[in-house]
Coordinates of C-alpha atoms in Angstrom, one line a residue:
Chain G
M8 CA -36.0 -16.9 -4.4
K9 CA -33.5 -14.7 -2.6
I10 CA -30.8 -16.4 -0.6
A11 CA -28.7 -15.1 2.2
A12 CA -25.6 -17.1 2.9
L13 CA -23.2 -16.9 5.8
A14 CA -19.7 -17.8 4.9
G15 CA -16.0 -17.7 5.8
G16 CA -13.3 -18.1 3.3
V17 CA -12.2 -21.0 1.0
G18 CA -14.8 -23.6 2.2
G19 CA -17.7 -21.3 2.2
A20 CA -16.7 -19.8 -1.1
K21 CA -17.1 -23.2 -2.7
L22 CA -20.8 -23.3 -2.0
A23 CA -21.2 -19.6 -2.6
L24 CA -19.8 -20.2 -6.1
G25 CA -22.1 -23.1 -6.6
L26 CA -25.1 -21.0 -5.5
S27 CA -24.1 -18.2 -7.8
H28 CA -24.1 -20.6 -10.7
V29 CA -27.4 -22.3 -10.1
M30 CA -29.5 -19.2 -9.2
D31 CA -29.7 -15.6 -10.4
P32 CA -26.6 -14.3 -8.6
R33 CA -28.3 -10.9 -8.1
D34 CA -30.6 -12.7 -5.6
L35 CA -27.6 -14.0 -3.6
T36 CA -26.3 -12.1 -0.6
V37 CA -23.2 -13.5 1.1
I38 CA -22.6 -12.3 4.6
A39 CA -18.8 -12.7 5.1
N40 CA -16.8 -13.1 8.2
T41 CA -14.4 -10.2 8.9
G42 CA -13.0 -11.6 12.1
D43 CA -9.9 -12.6 10.0
D44 CA -9.3 -9.0 9.0
I45 CA -5.9 -7.8 9.9
V46 CA -3.7 -4.7 9.2
M47 CA -0.5 -5.7 7.5
H48 CA 2.1 -3.0 6.6
G49 CA -0.6 -0.4 7.4
L50 CA -3.0 -2.0 4.9
H51 CA -6.4 -3.3 5.8
V52 CA -6.5 -6.9 4.6
S53 CA -10.0 -8.6 4.6
P54 CA -9.3 -12.2 3.7
D55 CA -12.7 -13.8 3.7
P56 CA -14.6 -11.1 1.8
D57 CA -11.7 -11.1 -0.7
I58 CA -11.7 -14.9 -1.1
L59 CA -15.4 -14.8 -1.7
T60 CA -15.1 -11.9 -4.2
Y61 CA -12.2 -13.4 -6.1
T62 CA -13.9 -16.8 -6.2
L63 CA -17.2 -15.4 -7.5
A64 CA -15.3 -13.2 -10.0
G65 CA -13.6 -16.2 -11.3
V66 CA -10.1 -14.8 -10.7
V67 CA -9.1 -16.8 -7.6
N68 CA -6.1 -19.0 -7.6
P69 CA -7.6 -22.4 -8.1
E70 CA -4.8 -24.2 -6.3
T71 CA -5.0 -22.3 -3.0
G72 CA -8.5 -21.0 -3.1
W73 CA -7.2 -17.5 -2.1
G74 CA -5.4 -14.7 -3.9
F75 CA -5.4 -14.2 -7.6
A76 CA -4.6 -16.8 -10.2
G77 CA -1.2 -16.2 -11.8
E78 CA -0.2 -13.9 -9.0
S79 CA 3.3 -12.3 -8.7
F80 CA 4.9 -11.2 -5.4
T81 CA 7.3 -8.5 -6.5
T82 CA 6.2 -5.9 -3.9
Q83 CA 6.3 -8.4 -1.1
E84 CA 9.9 -9.2 -2.0
G85 CA 10.6 -5.5 -1.7
L86 CA 8.9 -5.4 1.7
A87 CA 11.0 -8.3 2.9
R88 CA 14.1 -6.4 1.7
Y89 CA 13.0 -3.5 4.0
G90 CA 13.0 -5.9 6.9
R91 CA 9.2 -6.2 7.1
E92 CA 7.6 -9.4 8.3
V93 CA 6.0 -11.1 5.3
W94 CA 4.5 -14.2 6.9
F95 CA 1.2 -13.2 5.4
N96 CA 1.4 -13.6 1.6
L97 CA 0.3 -10.6 -0.3
G98 CA 0.5 -10.8 -4.1
D99 CA 0.9 -7.8 -6.4
R100 CA -2.7 -7.9 -7.7
D101 CA -4.0 -8.6 -4.2
L102 CA -2.2 -5.6 -2.9
A103 CA -4.1 -3.4 -5.2
T104 CA -7.3 -4.6 -3.4
H105 CA -5.8 -3.8 0.0
I106 CA -4.4 -0.4 -1.1
H107 CA -7.7 0.5 -2.6
R108 CA -9.7 -0.6 0.5
T109 CA -7.3 1.2 2.9
A110 CA -7.4 4.4 0.8
M111 CA -11.2 4.3 0.8
L112 CA -11.3 3.7 4.6
K113 CA -8.9 6.6 5.1
K114 CA -11.2 8.8 3.1
G115 CA -14.1 7.9 5.4
A116 CA -15.7 5.1 3.5
T117 CA -17.0 2.0 5.3
L118 CA -15.7 -1.6 4.9
S119 CA -19.0 -2.4 3.1
Q120 CA -18.5 0.4 0.6
A121 CA -15.0 -0.8 0.0
A122 CA -16.2 -4.4 -0.4
R123 CA -18.8 -3.2 -2.9
S124 CA -16.3 -1.2 -4.9
I125 CA -14.0 -4.2 -5.2
A126 CA -16.7 -6.6 -6.1
E127 CA -18.2 -4.3 -8.7
A128 CA -14.8 -3.7 -10.3
L129 CA -14.2 -7.4 -10.6
G130 CA -17.7 -8.0 -12.0
V131 CA -19.3 -9.9 -9.2
A132 CA -23.1 -9.9 -9.6
A133 CA -23.8 -11.4 -6.1
R134 CA -23.7 -9.1 -3.2
I135 CA -20.9 -9.7 -0.7
L136 CA -21.5 -8.0 2.6
P137 CA -18.9 -7.8 5.4
M138 CA -20.7 -9.0 8.6
S139 CA -19.9 -5.6 10.2
D140 CA -18.2 -2.3 9.3
D141 CA -16.7 -2.3 12.8
P142 CA -13.5 -4.2 13.7
V143 CA -14.2 -7.6 15.4
P144 CA -10.8 -9.3 15.3
T145 CA -10.9 -13.0 16.3
M146 CA -8.4 -13.5 19.0
L147 CA -7.2 -17.0 20.2
D148 CA -6.0 -17.9 23.6
T149 CA -3.6 -20.7 22.9
D150 CA -0.9 -22.7 24.6
A151 CA 1.6 -20.5 22.7
G152 CA -0.1 -17.3 24.1
A153 CA -2.8 -15.0 22.9
M154 CA -2.7 -14.3 19.2
H155 CA -4.7 -12.9 16.3
L156 CA -6.4 -15.7 14.2
Q157 CA -4.2 -14.9 11.2
E158 CA -1.0 -15.4 13.3
Y159 CA -2.4 -18.8 14.5
F160 CA -3.4 -19.7 10.9
V161 CA -0.6 -18.4 8.7
R162 CA 2.3 -17.8 11.0
H163 CA 1.9 -20.8 13.3
K164 CA 0.2 -23.0 10.8
C165 CA -2.5 -24.0 13.3
A166 CA 0.0 -25.8 15.5
P167 CA -0.9 -24.2 18.9
V168 CA -3.6 -25.8 21.1
V169 CA -6.6 -23.4 21.2
N170 CA -8.0 -22.9 24.7
A171 CA -10.6 -20.2 23.9
I172 CA -11.8 -18.0 21.1
A173 CA -12.8 -14.3 21.6
F174 CA -14.3 -11.9 19.1
A175 CA -12.8 -8.6 20.3
G176 CA -15.1 -5.7 20.1
A177 CA -18.1 -7.8 19.1
D178 CA -20.2 -6.3 21.9
R179 CA -19.8 -2.8 20.4
A180 CA -20.1 -3.9 16.7
Q181 CA -23.2 -3.4 14.5
P182 CA -24.2 -5.5 11.6
A183 CA -23.2 -3.9 8.3
P184 CA -25.9 -2.1 6.4
G185 CA -28.1 -4.7 4.6
V186 CA -27.1 -7.7 6.7
I187 CA -30.2 -7.9 8.9
A188 CA -32.5 -7.0 5.9
A189 CA -30.9 -9.7 3.8
I190 CA -31.6 -12.3 6.5
E191 CA -35.2 -11.0 7.0
E192 CA -36.0 -10.9 3.3
A193 CA -34.4 -14.1 2.1
G194 CA -36.5 -17.1 1.0
G195 CA -33.7 -19.3 2.3
I196 CA -30.8 -18.8 4.6
V197 CA -27.7 -20.9 4.0
I198 CA -25.0 -21.5 6.6
C199 CA -22.1 -22.5 4.4
P200 CA -19.7 -25.3 5.3
S201 CA -17.2 -23.0 6.9
N202 CA -15.5 -23.3 10.3
P203 CA -18.3 -23.0 12.9
L204 CA -16.0 -21.5 15.5
I205 CA -13.9 -18.9 13.6
S206 CA -15.8 -18.3 10.3
I207 CA -19.5 -18.6 11.3
G208 CA -18.9 -17.9 15.0
P209 CA -17.7 -14.3 14.5
I210 CA -20.8 -13.5 12.3
L211 CA -23.1 -14.9 15.0
A212 CA -21.2 -12.8 17.6
V213 CA -22.3 -9.5 16.0
P214 CA -25.2 -8.3 18.0
G215 CA -28.5 -8.7 16.2
I216 CA -27.4 -11.3 13.6
R217 CA -28.1 -14.5 15.7
H218 CA -31.4 -13.0 16.8
A219 CA -32.4 -12.3 13.2
L220 CA -31.5 -15.8 12.2
R221 CA -33.6 -17.3 15.0
T222 CA -36.6 -15.5 13.6
R223 CA -35.9 -17.3 10.3
R224 CA -35.0 -20.7 11.8
A225 CA -37.5 -22.7 9.7
D226 CA -35.8 -21.4 6.5
A227 CA -32.2 -21.7 7.6
I228 CA -30.2 -24.6 6.2
A229 CA -26.7 -25.3 7.5
I230 CA -24.2 -27.6 5.8
S231 CA -21.8 -29.4 8.1
P232 CA -18.1 -28.7 7.4
I233 CA -17.2 -31.8 9.4
V234 CA -17.5 -35.1 7.5
G235 CA -16.7 -38.4 9.2
G236 CA -15.3 -36.4 12.2
K237 CA -12.8 -34.6 10.1
S238 CA -12.9 -31.0 8.8
L239 CA -12.8 -30.9 5.0
K240 CA -10.4 -28.1 5.2
G241 CA -8.6 -26.3 8.0
P242 CA -8.5 -26.9 11.7
S243 CA -12.2 -27.0 12.5
D244 CA -12.1 -30.5 13.9
R245 CA -9.0 -29.8 16.1
M246 CA -10.4 -26.5 17.3
M247 CA -13.7 -28.1 18.2
T248 CA -12.0 -30.8 20.2
Q249 CA -9.6 -28.4 21.8
T250 CA -12.4 -26.2 23.0
G251 CA -14.4 -29.1 24.5
L252 CA -16.8 -29.7 21.6
E253 CA -17.5 -32.8 19.7
A254 CA -15.8 -32.7 16.3
S255 CA -18.6 -34.2 14.3
A256 CA -21.7 -33.1 12.4
L257 CA -23.5 -33.6 15.7
G258 CA -21.2 -31.2 17.4
V259 CA -22.0 -28.7 14.6
A260 CA -25.7 -29.3 15.0
R261 CA -25.4 -28.4 18.7
L262 CA -23.8 -25.0 17.7
Y263 CA -26.5 -24.2 15.1
A264 CA -29.7 -25.8 16.5
D265 CA -31.2 -22.6 17.9
F266 CA -31.2 -20.8 14.5
A267 CA -31.2 -23.4 11.8
A268 CA -34.0 -26.0 11.3
T269 CA -32.0 -28.1 8.8
L270 CA -28.5 -29.5 8.8
V271 CA -27.2 -31.1 5.6
I272 CA -24.8 -33.9 6.5
D273 CA -22.7 -36.1 4.3
E274 CA -23.5 -39.7 3.5
A275 CA -20.6 -40.6 5.7
D276 CA -22.4 -39.2 8.7
A277 CA -25.8 -40.8 8.0
D278 CA -25.6 -42.6 11.4
L279 CA -25.6 -39.2 13.2
R280 CA -29.1 -38.4 11.9
M281 CA -31.0 -39.6 14.9
G282 CA -28.8 -37.6 17.3
I283 CA -29.2 -34.4 15.2
E284 CA -32.9 -34.8 15.0
A285 CA -33.1 -35.2 18.7
L286 CA -31.9 -31.6 18.8
G287 CA -35.0 -30.6 16.9
M288 CA -33.2 -30.2 13.5
H289 CA -33.9 -31.9 10.3
A290 CA -30.9 -33.9 9.2
V291 CA -30.7 -34.2 5.4
V292 CA -28.1 -36.5 3.9
R293 CA -26.4 -35.4 0.7
P294 CA -23.0 -35.6 -0.8
T295 CA -21.3 -32.5 0.7
V296 CA -17.7 -32.9 -0.4
M297 CA -17.0 -30.3 -3.1
R298 CA -14.0 -31.0 -5.2
T299 CA -15.2 -30.0 -8.7
L300 CA -17.3 -27.2 -9.9
G301 CA -20.0 -29.9 -10.6
D302 CA -19.9 -30.9 -6.9
K303 CA -20.4 -27.3 -5.9
E304 CA -23.3 -26.8 -8.2
R305 CA -24.9 -30.1 -7.2
L306 CA -24.7 -29.2 -3.5
A307 CA -26.0 -25.7 -4.2
R308 CA -29.0 -27.2 -6.1
A309 CA -29.7 -29.6 -3.2
V310 CA -29.7 -26.7 -0.8
L311 CA -32.0 -24.6 -3.0
D312 CA -34.3 -27.7 -3.3
I313 CA -34.5 -28.0 0.5
A314 CA -35.0 -24.2 0.8
G315 CA -37.9 -24.4 -1.7
G316 CA -39.5 -27.3 0.0
A317 CA -39.1 -25.8 3.5
R318 CA -41.2 -22.8 2.5
Chain X
M8 CA 36.4 16.2 3.4
K9 CA 32.7 16.1 4.3
I10 CA 30.3 17.3 1.7
A11 CA 26.7 18.4 2.1
A12 CA 24.8 18.5 -1.1
L13 CA 21.4 20.0 -1.8
A14 CA 19.5 18.1 -4.5
G15 CA 16.1 17.5 -6.1
G16 CA 15.5 14.4 -8.2
V17 CA 17.0 13.2 -11.5
G18 CA 19.3 16.1 -12.2
G19 CA 20.6 16.4 -8.7
A20 CA 21.0 12.6 -8.4
K21 CA 23.5 12.6 -11.3
L22 CA 26.0 14.8 -9.5
A23 CA 25.2 13.0 -6.2
L24 CA 26.1 9.7 -7.8
G25 CA 29.3 11.2 -9.2
L26 CA 30.2 12.6 -5.8
S27 CA 29.5 9.2 -4.1
H28 CA 32.0 7.6 -6.6
V29 CA 34.9 10.0 -6.2
M30 CA 34.8 10.5 -2.5
D31 CA 34.1 8.3 0.5
P32 CA 30.3 8.1 0.3
R33 CA 30.1 8.0 4.1
D34 CA 31.3 11.6 4.1
L35 CA 28.5 12.6 1.8
T36 CA 25.2 14.0 3.1
V37 CA 22.5 14.7 0.5
I38 CA 19.7 17.0 1.7
A39 CA 16.8 16.1 -0.5
N40 CA 13.8 18.2 -1.6
T41 CA 10.5 16.8 -0.2
G42 CA 8.3 19.5 -1.7
D43 CA 7.3 16.9 -4.3
D44 CA 6.0 14.5 -1.7
I45 CA 2.5 13.4 -2.3
V46 CA 0.0 10.9 -0.9
M47 CA -1.2 8.6 -3.6
H48 CA -3.8 5.9 -2.7
G49 CA -3.1 6.7 0.9
L50 CA 0.6 6.0 0.5
H51 CA 3.3 8.6 1.2
V52 CA 5.3 8.9 -2.0
S53 CA 8.6 10.8 -1.6
P54 CA 9.9 11.1 -5.1
D55 CA 13.2 13.0 -4.7
P56 CA 14.6 11.1 -1.7
D57 CA 13.7 7.9 -3.5
I58 CA 15.3 8.9 -6.8
L59 CA 18.5 9.8 -4.9
T60 CA 18.3 6.5 -2.9
Y61 CA 17.7 4.3 -5.9
T62 CA 20.4 6.1 -7.9
L63 CA 23.0 5.8 -5.2
A64 CA 22.0 2.2 -4.6
G65 CA 22.5 1.5 -8.3
V66 CA 19.0 0.1 -8.8
V67 CA 17.4 3.1 -10.5
N68 CA 15.9 2.7 -14.0
P69 CA 18.7 4.1 -16.2
E70 CA 16.3 5.2 -18.9
T71 CA 14.0 7.4 -16.8
G72 CA 16.2 8.2 -13.9
W73 CA 13.4 7.3 -11.4
G74 CA 11.9 4.1 -10.3
F75 CA 13.6 0.7 -10.2
A76 CA 15.3 -0.8 -13.2
G77 CA 13.3 -3.7 -14.7
E78 CA 10.2 -2.6 -12.8
S79 CA 6.7 -4.2 -13.2
F80 CA 3.4 -2.4 -12.8
T81 CA 1.0 -5.2 -11.7
T82 CA -0.4 -3.6 -8.7
Q83 CA -1.0 -0.3 -10.5
E84 CA -3.0 -2.2 -13.2
G85 CA -5.1 -3.5 -10.3
L86 CA -5.6 -0.1 -8.9
A87 CA -6.7 1.2 -12.3
R88 CA -9.2 -1.6 -12.4
Y89 CA -10.6 -0.4 -9.1
G90 CA -11.2 3.0 -10.8
R91 CA -8.3 4.7 -9.1
E92 CA -6.4 7.5 -10.8
V93 CA -3.0 6.2 -11.9
W94 CA -1.5 9.2 -13.5
F95 CA 1.4 8.9 -11.1
N96 CA 3.3 5.8 -12.1
L97 CA 4.0 3.4 -9.2
G98 CA 5.8 0.2 -9.9
D99 CA 5.6 -2.9 -7.9
R100 CA 9.1 -2.7 -6.3
D101 CA 8.6 1.1 -5.8
L102 CA 5.3 0.4 -4.0
A103 CA 7.2 -1.6 -1.4
T104 CA 9.1 1.6 -0.6
H105 CA 5.9 3.6 -0.3
I106 CA 4.1 0.9 1.7
H107 CA 7.1 0.6 4.1
R108 CA 7.4 4.3 4.5
T109 CA 3.7 4.8 5.1
A110 CA 3.6 1.9 7.6
M111 CA 6.6 3.4 9.5
L112 CA 5.0 6.9 9.5
K113 CA 1.7 5.4 10.8
K114 CA 3.7 3.8 13.6
G115 CA 5.1 7.2 14.6
A116 CA 8.4 7.2 12.8
T117 CA 9.6 10.3 11.0
L118 CA 10.2 10.8 7.3
S119 CA 13.9 10.8 8.0
Q120 CA 13.8 7.5 9.9
A121 CA 11.9 6.0 7.0
A122 CA 14.4 7.4 4.5
R123 CA 17.2 5.9 6.5
S124 CA 15.5 2.6 6.7
I125 CA 15.1 2.5 2.9
A126 CA 18.6 3.7 2.1
E127 CA 20.2 1.2 4.5
A128 CA 18.1 -1.7 3.1
L129 CA 19.2 -0.8 -0.4
G130 CA 22.9 -0.5 0.7
V131 CA 23.4 3.2 0.3
A132 CA 26.5 4.3 2.1
A133 CA 25.9 8.1 1.7
R134 CA 23.4 9.8 4.0
I135 CA 20.2 11.0 2.3
L136 CA 18.2 13.4 4.6
P137 CA 14.8 14.7 3.7
M138 CA 15.0 18.5 4.1
S139 CA 12.2 18.3 6.7
D140 CA 10.1 15.7 8.5
D141 CA 7.2 18.2 8.2
P142 CA 5.0 18.4 5.1
V143 CA 6.0 21.3 2.8
P144 CA 4.1 20.6 -0.4
T145 CA 5.1 22.7 -3.4
M146 CA 1.9 24.2 -4.8
L147 CA 1.8 26.0 -8.1
D148 CA -0.6 28.8 -9.1
T149 CA -1.0 28.2 -12.9
D150 CA -3.2 29.4 -15.7
A151 CA -5.0 26.0 -15.3
G152 CA -5.6 26.6 -11.6
A153 CA -3.8 25.8 -8.4
M154 CA -2.2 22.4 -8.3
H155 CA 0.3 20.3 -6.4
L156 CA 3.7 20.2 -8.2
Q157 CA 3.2 16.5 -9.1
E158 CA -0.1 17.2 -10.8
Y159 CA 1.7 19.9 -12.9
F160 CA 4.6 17.7 -13.6
V161 CA 3.1 14.3 -14.2
R162 CA -0.5 14.8 -14.9
H163 CA -0.3 18.0 -16.9
K164 CA 3.2 17.3 -18.3
C165 CA 4.4 20.9 -17.4
A166 CA 2.0 22.4 -19.9
P167 CA 0.3 25.1 -17.7
V168 CA 1.9 28.5 -17.3
V169 CA 3.2 29.0 -13.8
N170 CA 2.3 32.3 -12.2
A171 CA 3.6 31.6 -8.7
I172 CA 5.1 28.9 -6.5
A173 CA 4.3 28.4 -2.8
F174 CA 5.8 26.0 -0.3
A175 CA 2.8 25.3 1.8
G176 CA 3.5 24.9 5.5
A177 CA 7.1 26.0 5.1
D178 CA 6.8 28.6 7.8
R179 CA 5.9 25.9 10.4
A180 CA 8.4 23.3 9.1
Q181 CA 11.7 22.5 10.8
P182 CA 14.8 21.2 9.2
A183 CA 15.1 17.4 9.6
P184 CA 17.5 16.2 12.3
G185 CA 21.1 16.4 10.9
V186 CA 20.4 18.9 8.2
I187 CA 21.8 22.0 9.8
A188 CA 24.7 20.1 11.4
A189 CA 25.6 18.6 8.0
I190 CA 25.7 22.2 6.5
E191 CA 27.7 23.5 9.5
E192 CA 30.2 20.6 9.5
A193 CA 30.8 20.1 5.8
G194 CA 34.1 21.1 4.2
G195 CA 32.2 21.9 1.1
I196 CA 28.6 22.5 0.3
V197 CA 27.3 21.6 -3.1
I198 CA 24.1 23.0 -4.7
C199 CA 23.4 20.3 -7.3
P200 CA 22.2 21.3 -10.8
S201 CA 18.5 20.8 -9.8
N202 CA 15.6 23.1 -10.6
P203 CA 16.3 26.3 -8.6
L204 CA 12.6 27.0 -8.1
I205 CA 11.0 23.7 -7.2
S206 CA 13.9 21.5 -6.2
I207 CA 16.4 23.8 -4.4
G208 CA 13.7 26.4 -3.6
P209 CA 11.7 24.2 -1.2
I210 CA 14.9 23.3 0.7
L211 CA 15.8 27.0 1.1
A212 CA 12.2 27.7 2.3
V213 CA 12.6 25.5 5.4
P214 CA 13.4 28.0 8.2
G215 CA 17.0 27.9 9.2
I216 CA 18.5 26.2 6.2
R217 CA 19.1 29.3 4.1
H218 CA 20.6 31.1 7.1
A219 CA 22.9 28.1 7.8
L220 CA 24.0 28.2 4.2
R221 CA 24.8 31.9 4.4
T222 CA 27.1 31.3 7.3
R223 CA 29.0 28.8 5.0
R224 CA 28.8 31.0 1.8
A225 CA 32.6 30.8 1.1
D226 CA 32.4 27.0 0.9
A227 CA 29.2 26.7 -1.0
I228 CA 29.4 25.8 -4.7
A229 CA 26.4 25.8 -6.9
I230 CA 26.2 24.2 -10.4
S231 CA 23.9 25.9 -12.8
P232 CA 21.2 23.6 -14.1
I233 CA 20.6 26.1 -17.0
V234 CA 23.0 25.7 -19.9
G235 CA 22.8 28.0 -22.9
G236 CA 19.5 29.4 -21.6
K237 CA 17.9 25.9 -21.5
S238 CA 17.4 23.6 -18.6
L239 CA 19.2 20.3 -19.1
K240 CA 16.1 18.5 -17.9
G241 CA 12.6 19.5 -17.0
P242 CA 10.9 22.9 -17.0
S243 CA 13.4 25.0 -15.1
D244 CA 13.9 27.4 -18.0
R245 CA 10.2 27.9 -18.7
M246 CA 9.3 28.2 -15.0
M247 CA 12.0 30.8 -14.5
T248 CA 10.7 32.8 -17.5
Q249 CA 7.1 32.5 -16.4
T250 CA 7.8 33.7 -12.9
G251 CA 9.7 36.7 -14.2
L252 CA 13.3 35.5 -13.8
E253 CA 15.9 35.2 -16.5
A254 CA 16.3 31.6 -17.7
S255 CA 20.1 31.6 -17.7
A256 CA 23.1 30.8 -15.5
L257 CA 22.9 34.5 -14.5
G258 CA 19.3 34.1 -13.4
V259 CA 20.4 31.1 -11.3
A260 CA 23.3 33.2 -9.9
R261 CA 20.8 35.9 -8.7
L262 CA 18.9 33.2 -6.8
Y263 CA 21.9 31.8 -5.1
A264 CA 24.3 34.7 -4.7
D265 CA 23.5 35.3 -1.0
F266 CA 24.5 31.8 0.2
A267 CA 26.9 30.4 -2.5
A268 CA 30.3 32.0 -3.3
T269 CA 30.9 30.0 -6.4
L270 CA 28.7 29.1 -9.4
V271 CA 30.0 26.5 -11.8
I272 CA 28.7 27.3 -15.3
D273 CA 29.1 25.4 -18.5
E274 CA 31.5 26.3 -21.2
A275 CA 28.5 27.4 -23.3
D276 CA 27.8 30.1 -20.8
A277 CA 31.4 31.4 -20.4
D278 CA 30.2 34.8 -21.7
L279 CA 28.0 35.2 -18.5
R280 CA 31.0 35.1 -16.3
M281 CA 31.3 38.8 -15.9
G282 CA 27.7 39.3 -15.0
I283 CA 27.9 36.6 -12.4
E284 CA 31.0 37.9 -10.9
A285 CA 29.3 41.3 -10.7
L286 CA 27.0 39.7 -8.2
G287 CA 29.9 38.8 -6.0
M288 CA 30.2 35.2 -7.0
H289 CA 33.1 33.3 -8.5
A290 CA 32.1 31.9 -11.9
V291 CA 34.0 28.8 -12.7
V292 CA 33.6 27.3 -16.2
R293 CA 33.5 23.5 -16.5
P294 CA 31.7 21.0 -18.6
T295 CA 28.5 20.5 -16.7
V296 CA 26.4 18.3 -19.0
M297 CA 26.3 14.8 -17.5
R298 CA 25.4 12.1 -19.9
T299 CA 27.7 9.3 -18.9
L300 CA 28.9 8.1 -15.5
G301 CA 32.3 9.5 -16.5
D302 CA 30.7 12.9 -17.0
K303 CA 29.2 12.7 -13.5
E304 CA 32.4 11.7 -11.9
R305 CA 34.4 14.4 -13.8
L306 CA 32.0 17.1 -12.7
A307 CA 32.0 15.7 -9.1
R308 CA 35.8 15.8 -9.1
A309 CA 35.8 19.4 -10.4
V310 CA 33.5 20.4 -7.7
L311 CA 35.6 18.7 -5.0
D312 CA 38.7 20.4 -6.4
I313 CA 37.0 23.8 -6.1
A314 CA 35.8 22.9 -2.6
G315 CA 39.4 21.9 -1.6
G316 CA 40.8 25.1 -3.1
A317 CA 38.2 27.3 -1.5
R318 CA 39.2 26.2 2.0

């Protein structure tokens, strides 16, 4: 069965890795958020596709979930010496990715073509598609001013209060080649446990993607990234509360109910099942916290079982 | 006394280093060849200004004369993994220079501004000016086809026979800010022992520079990079022969006689003195081979003495 998965970075990559281990990875398409993309020192950095690629290639830094394992930062030290702002960590091996991507883009290649070149070189069998080849930067309106998501995330360490989230340019963006087809052709669609607002949200904002998902609602399974009212990783919970949403699996259900028939929630949230089902979704209780590779594979198998049964 | 020196890379940097040690380096302006500049992986690489900067900053690799001492090549290994051509060696620290320069150019800065930023960050007191902010790539017509100088040099290791040398775009190029003034204001002008055809030649090809030098002919001192009919470094001798010139200090004298009143030749070439003087130049015999720092300082002092006497 072919699977199309929507994912952001570290959290989504955990389930994507699990999926790639328990199915033929050539049948897996991961549609990656590119709202985090940013130009640093003139280089196009594409954090979420890279995290997914490095994770599925088995070269990711296991401690951080991003960057290469055993990375060095020699070039960045040089950049700092030249007075450049280095709040965004770029390792030496990672820089090769950004230099290669930027050089390809400069020669007229698309972001998807660059992503494919990188994934192929690192031996990734699954297909990782940027959500769009067009720029759709996620911009936050915060109490510390307007800023790019990466500034909020890395530079300000998620401290500012978020008032609103905008996907700049989304109205003019097109889904990257293969994205809509992957959704249409998949036996199951997986919304990974990524931040609903800034990882899945940007993907949904690309015209055509949410519509395509709605036509596949019966086969779409989301996994709540909020467990017991807390995000497993990152500021999902705070951002939901700050933007007037309920930071819970029920709050996630409200965001996804129109295009996903099933929400996988953690055992800790079993009491939310009734509320979720009242939205017209199936609530399926499973262990969703992924610490070990075994956890990732177990949740991936559970998702595939649901997808198989849903058909 | 202010000195303006014209220089290419490794050979010229030896004398520039000597000069910077035996005079107030703030009175030294080095006008650097940028005909070697090349875009690699989308990054603007400026070999000769960088060699001069690293050398004068004391951070150059003493074994090669280019790149940083103790350099690593992690990013380049990554670039190779992505299938990129890596015939031009780019170390991790060196890449910071190229990334910084390229980012500055992308933001609208000039090559001179980038060069100044790099030199200041590395603590160079002398002024290193690119010959021009405009692109003037040195292109060679060889028996293996037309190629950029760096391809000939690095990729083909100087093996092809050179039929002709062209400085593409030179007719539209302007001297970088400060270049003409440095020549006009200097007490002495030094033509470093760099390749006359592809290091000094491109500088002379920028409209206005040769004319400015001619007006200062009496104070201009060239040092022959050919000793005993052989170039001290690189393919100067072969290139001169292949392009129909005599590979000797006399051949160098013929190229420089119109704008330099003095040619410093090695003791090994003392017998060429008469021929050089017949061209209207003073031939001054000095030890010109620079192996140690002491050699560099000694030749620099000799040149300053000549410059002082010539006034």
